[in-house]
Short mmCIF file of C-alpha atoms in Angstrom, two decimals:
data_model
loop_
_atom_site.label_atom_id
_atom_site.label_comp_id
_atom_site.label_asym_id
_atom_site.label_seq_id
_atom_site.Cartn_x
_atom_site.Cartn_y
_atom_site.Cartn_z
CA UNK W 1091 17.56 -10.20 -0.64
CA UNK W 1092 15.40 -10.75 -2.87
CA UNK W 1093 12.28 -8.48 -3.31
CA UNK W 1094 8.22 -9.17 -2.91
CA UNK W 1095 7.45 -11.29 -6.67
CA UNK W 1096 4.51 -10.68 -8.27
CA UNK W 1097 3.31 -12.93 -11.36
CA UNK W 1098 2.24 -12.69 -13.60
CA UNK W 1099 2.17 -8.74 -14.90
CA UNK W 1100 0.55 -8.45 -17.10
CA UNK W 1101 -2.65 -10.79 -17.99
CA UNK W 1102 -5.59 -10.38 -19.92
CA UNK W 1103 -8.96 -11.99 -19.39
CA UNK W 1104 -12.29 -12.61 -20.32
CA UNK W 1105 -15.13 -12.04 -18.73
CA UNK W 1106 -16.68 -14.94 -16.95
CA UNK W 1107 -13.58 -16.40 -16.75
CA UNK W 1108 -11.74 -16.83 -13.47
CA UNK W 1109 -7.79 -15.47 -12.72
CA UNK W 1110 -5.00 -16.14 -10.21
CA UNK W 1111 -2.42 -14.46 -9.23
CA UNK W 1112 0.67 -15.51 -7.78
CA UNK W 1113 3.29 -13.28 -4.69
CA UNK W 1114 6.21 -14.33 -3.19
CA UNK W 1115 7.56 -12.67 -0.24
CA UNK W 1116 10.45 -11.64 1.43
CA UNK W 1117 11.80 -14.23 2.93
CA UNK W 1118 11.14 -14.37 6.38
CA UNK W 1119 7.94 -12.29 6.48
CA UNK W 1120 5.10 -14.64 7.41
CA UNK W 1121 2.45 -11.80 6.72
CA UNK W 1122 0.51 -11.40 2.87
CA UNK W 1123 -2.39 -8.80 2.37
CA UNK W 1124 -2.97 -8.61 -1.59
CA UNK W 1125 -4.76 -4.62 -2.50
CA UNK W 1126 -6.66 -4.06 -5.78
CA UNK W 1127 -5.76 -0.37 -7.05
CA UNK W 1128 -8.49 0.98 -9.31
CA UNK W 1129 -8.37 5.01 -10.75
CA UNK W 1130 -11.76 5.13 -9.21
CA UNK W 1131 -11.47 3.78 -5.57
CA UNK W 1132 -7.50 4.04 -5.03
CA UNK W 1133 -6.03 1.04 -3.45
CA UNK W 1134 -8.32 -1.25 -1.67
CA UNK W 1135 -7.66 -3.95 0.91
CA UNK W 1136 -8.53 -6.94 -0.19
CA UNK W 1137 -7.41 -9.93 2.95
CA UNK W 1138 -4.57 -10.51 4.49
CA UNK W 1139 -2.78 -13.86 5.11
CA UNK W 1140 -0.49 -15.03 8.18
CA UNK W 1141 1.28 -19.06 9.03
CA UNK W 1142 -1.87 -19.97 6.68
CA UNK W 1143 -4.36 -18.31 7.98
CA UNK W 1144 -6.79 -15.38 6.67
CA UNK W 1145 -6.71 -13.07 9.37
CA UNK W 1146 -8.51 -10.36 8.06
CA UNK W 1147 -10.69 -9.26 4.71
CA UNK W 1148 -12.03 -6.17 2.79
CA UNK W 1149 -15.11 -5.53 1.29
CA UNK W 1150 -15.24 -7.74 -1.37
CA UNK W 1151 -17.66 -9.80 -3.03
CA UNK W 1152 -16.26 -13.92 -2.62
CA UNK W 1153 -16.02 -14.04 -6.13
CA UNK W 1154 -12.29 -12.80 -4.56
CA UNK W 1155 -10.24 -15.10 -2.44
CA UNK W 1156 -6.78 -16.56 -1.73
CA UNK W 1157 -4.92 -18.59 0.26
CA UNK W 1158 -1.43 -18.69 1.95
CA UNK W 1159 1.30 -21.55 1.55
CA UNK W 1160 3.36 -23.03 4.11
CA UNK W 1161 6.20 -21.08 2.82
CA UNK W 1162 4.48 -18.22 3.22
CA UNK W 1163 3.87 -17.81 -0.71
CA UNK W 1164 0.38 -16.75 -1.44
CA UNK W 1165 -2.13 -16.89 -4.33
CA UNK W 1166 -5.43 -14.83 -5.03
CA UNK W 1167 -7.96 -15.97 -7.31
CA UNK W 1168 -11.05 -14.34 -8.64
CA UNK W 1169 -14.06 -16.41 -10.21
CA UNK W 1170 -16.11 -15.24 -12.84
CA UNK W 1171 -14.43 -11.91 -13.86
CA UNK W 1172 -16.39 -8.80 -14.53
CA UNK W 1173 -15.45 -6.24 -16.55
CA UNK W 1174 -14.78 -3.47 -13.43
CA UNK W 1175 -12.08 -6.35 -12.29
CA UNK W 1176 -9.34 -4.71 -13.67
CA UNK W 1177 -7.23 -3.41 -11.90
CA UNK W 1178 -3.59 -3.17 -10.59
CA UNK W 1179 -3.90 -6.08 -8.03
CA UNK W 1180 -0.77 -5.67 -5.89
CA UNK W 1181 0.41 -7.89 -2.82
CA UNK W 1182 2.60 -6.92 -0.14
CA UNK W 1183 4.61 -9.07 2.32
CA UNK W 1184 6.33 -8.07 5.60
CA UNK W 1185 7.63 -9.54 9.15
CA UNK W 1186 4.14 -9.57 11.15
CA UNK W 1187 1.74 -7.96 9.11
CA UNK W 1188 1.24 -5.22 12.41
CA UNK W 1189 3.36 -2.39 13.07
CA UNK W 1190 5.95 -2.54 11.03
CA UNK W 1191 6.98 -1.73 6.89
CA UNK W 1192 4.94 -3.59 4.56
CA UNK W 1193 6.72 -3.65 1.32
CA UNK W 1194 4.87 -3.80 -2.15
CA UNK W 1195 5.45 -5.75 -5.60
CA UNK W 1196 5.43 -4.91 -8.85
CA UNK W 1197 2.19 -5.20 -8.98
CA UNK W 1198 -0.33 -7.68 -11.69
CA UNK W 1199 -1.93 -6.21 -14.41
CA UNK W 1200 -5.62 -7.61 -15.01
CA UNK W 1201 -7.38 -5.98 -17.93
CA UNK W 1202 -10.83 -7.67 -18.76
CA UNK W 1203 -12.01 -8.21 -22.32
CA UNK Z 1094 -15.36 6.11 4.33
CA UNK Z 1095 -12.33 7.44 4.03
CA UNK Z 1096 -10.54 7.77 7.22
CA UNK Z 1097 -6.72 8.90 5.65
CA UNK Z 1098 -7.31 11.61 3.01
CA UNK Z 1099 -4.64 13.73 1.17
CA UNK Z 1100 -5.93 16.93 0.41
CA UNK Z 1101 -3.69 18.14 -2.35
CA UNK Z 1102 -3.79 15.58 -5.47
CA UNK Z 1103 -0.79 18.02 -6.72
CA UNK Z 1104 2.37 19.38 -6.13
CA UNK Z 1105 5.09 21.48 -7.96
CA UNK Z 1106 8.22 21.63 -6.87
CA UNK Z 1107 11.75 23.18 -7.96
CA UNK Z 1108 14.44 20.90 -7.44
CA UNK Z 1109 17.37 21.38 -4.34
CA UNK Z 1110 14.12 22.89 -2.07
CA UNK Z 1111 11.89 21.60 0.01
CA UNK Z 1112 8.52 19.33 -0.81
CA UNK Z 1113 6.13 18.80 2.00
CA UNK Z 1114 3.26 16.85 2.01
CA UNK Z 1115 0.85 16.36 3.90
CA UNK Z 1116 -1.90 13.92 5.21
CA UNK Z 1117 -4.71 14.07 7.84
CA UNK Z 1118 -6.77 10.96 9.61
CA UNK Z 1119 -9.79 10.57 11.17
CA UNK Z 1120 -9.33 7.77 13.66
CA UNK Z 1121 -7.71 8.46 15.98
CA UNK Z 1122 -6.65 4.26 16.35
CA UNK Z 1123 -4.47 4.56 13.66
CA UNK Z 1124 -1.12 3.74 15.32
CA UNK Z 1125 1.60 2.82 12.62
CA UNK Z 1126 1.88 5.38 9.79
CA UNK Z 1127 4.02 4.80 6.17
CA UNK Z 1128 4.74 6.44 3.09
CA UNK Z 1129 4.86 5.22 -0.25
CA UNK Z 1130 6.18 6.58 -3.89
CA UNK Z 1131 4.70 5.23 -6.69
CA UNK Z 1132 5.28 4.93 -10.11
CA UNK Z 1133 2.71 3.96 -12.76
CA UNK Z 1134 2.27 0.83 -13.63
CA UNK Z 1135 4.47 0.16 -10.82
CA UNK Z 1136 4.13 -0.73 -6.72
CA UNK Z 1137 4.99 1.27 -4.42
CA UNK Z 1138 8.57 1.83 -2.64
CA UNK Z 1139 8.59 2.17 0.71
CA UNK Z 1140 9.62 5.69 2.19
CA UNK Z 1141 9.57 5.96 5.84
CA UNK Z 1142 7.00 5.45 8.83
CA UNK Z 1143 6.63 6.28 11.93
CA UNK Z 1144 4.86 4.93 15.04
CA UNK Z 1145 2.72 6.78 17.36
CA UNK Z 1146 4.62 6.88 20.12
CA UNK Z 1147 6.83 9.46 17.82
CA UNK Z 1148 6.57 12.61 16.58
CA UNK Z 1149 9.57 12.40 14.18
CA UNK Z 1150 11.73 10.61 12.11
CA UNK Z 1151 13.91 10.69 9.72
CA UNK Z 1152 15.82 8.87 6.79
CA UNK Z 1153 18.03 10.84 4.90
CA UNK Z 1154 15.89 13.26 2.97
CA UNK Z 1155 12.94 12.18 3.72
CA UNK Z 1156 11.43 12.88 7.42
CA UNK Z 1157 7.60 12.50 8.72
CA UNK Z 1158 6.05 14.45 11.16
CA UNK Z 1159 3.13 13.13 13.45
CA UNK Z 1160 1.53 15.16 15.60
CA UNK Z 1161 -1.21 12.96 17.22
CA UNK Z 1162 -3.31 15.91 18.70
CA UNK Z 1163 -4.54 17.47 14.92
CA UNK Z 1164 -4.30 14.25 13.37
CA UNK Z 1165 -1.56 15.49 10.73
CA UNK Z 1166 1.53 14.15 9.56
CA UNK Z 1167 3.41 14.84 6.66
CA UNK Z 1168 6.45 14.14 4.67
CA UNK Z 1169 9.35 16.58 4.10
CA UNK Z 1170 11.63 15.72 1.03
CA UNK Z 1171 14.36 17.89 1.53
CA UNK Z 1172 16.46 18.30 -0.89
CA UNK Z 1173 14.15 17.49 -3.47
CA UNK Z 1174 15.50 15.96 -6.43
CA UNK Z 1175 14.08 15.13 -10.77
CA UNK Z 1176 14.29 11.49 -9.23
CA UNK Z 1177 11.30 12.06 -6.91
CA UNK Z 1178 8.44 13.16 -9.35
CA UNK Z 1179 6.09 10.38 -8.81
CA UNK Z 1180 3.20 10.15 -6.35
CA UNK Z 1181 3.03 9.81 -2.81
CA UNK Z 1182 0.46 7.84 -0.43
CA UNK Z 1183 0.86 7.49 3.01
CA UNK Z 1184 -0.92 4.65 4.88
CA UNK Z 1185 -2.11 4.11 8.33
CA UNK Z 1186 -2.85 1.05 9.98
CA UNK Z 1187 -4.21 0.00 13.63
CA UNK Z 1188 -2.30 -2.50 15.08
CA UNK Z 1189 -4.30 -2.72 18.86
CA UNK Z 1190 -7.55 -5.20 16.94
CA UNK Z 1191 -6.77 -8.16 15.07
CA UNK Z 1192 -9.44 -7.14 13.06
CA UNK Z 1193 -7.24 -4.39 11.43
CA UNK Z 1194 -3.91 -6.75 11.27
CA UNK Z 1195 -2.01 -6.45 7.79
CA UNK Z 1196 -4.74 -3.99 6.42
CA UNK Z 1197 -3.24 -1.18 5.33
CA UNK Z 1198 -5.47 1.86 4.65
CA UNK Z 1199 -4.45 4.72 2.56
CA UNK Z 1200 -4.56 8.16 1.18
CA UNK Z 1201 -5.44 9.14 -2.48
CA UNK Z 1202 -1.97 10.69 -3.43
CA UNK Z 1203 -0.01 13.54 -4.45
CA UNK Z 1204 1.66 13.35 -7.64
CA UNK Z 1205 4.86 15.80 -7.02
CA UNK Z 1206 6.30 17.02 -10.11
CA UNK Z 1207 10.17 18.22 -9.44
CA UNK Z 1208 11.16 20.96 -11.78
CA UNK Z 1209 14.70 21.64 -12.62
#
């Protein structure tokens, strides 16, 4: 059974640009959550999608957005990139998004210069 | 507001011995807990989980203990192996309120080094 796939693995962007990251969950999983990991803040929850609907959102500015498609694949977009957005972005998939194991992808390392 | 705390940033243990990692939480609504292992620049790997209706769960070399009254959980790894050297995160979630679904709260992690 294939795991969670995130693309691309690495990205370098310039301040002010926008970026789109992709996540393909484990087959049969309907919940996709996104997290940001930085050395100073640890793993921070961005948002969660279930059946194409955003059910939950963390404390991040509106520049961070996402969506989920009918096949459960999810994309995350960051507009007007800032240097502080440099981080490892992780997505996690689970069957229902509650009281169950969540499995993570390898992450996308975003560097903003 | 750090609701999940791992107060030991690092742990060194000899190969073959037991590793004990600790995690404390403050939110009494947490009812599902998970442990992950993480290597640098990779995503966390799921290890084991426990529901608040249990006080122990075991899977191979990994055992998680939950003490709800103390709001404390621990992960035991027996025996420790060199490949266990990684950062370990505990995470917690709430299932009873819809605005918590899909969200895991993570501790800061404990770096484990297993020496030969």
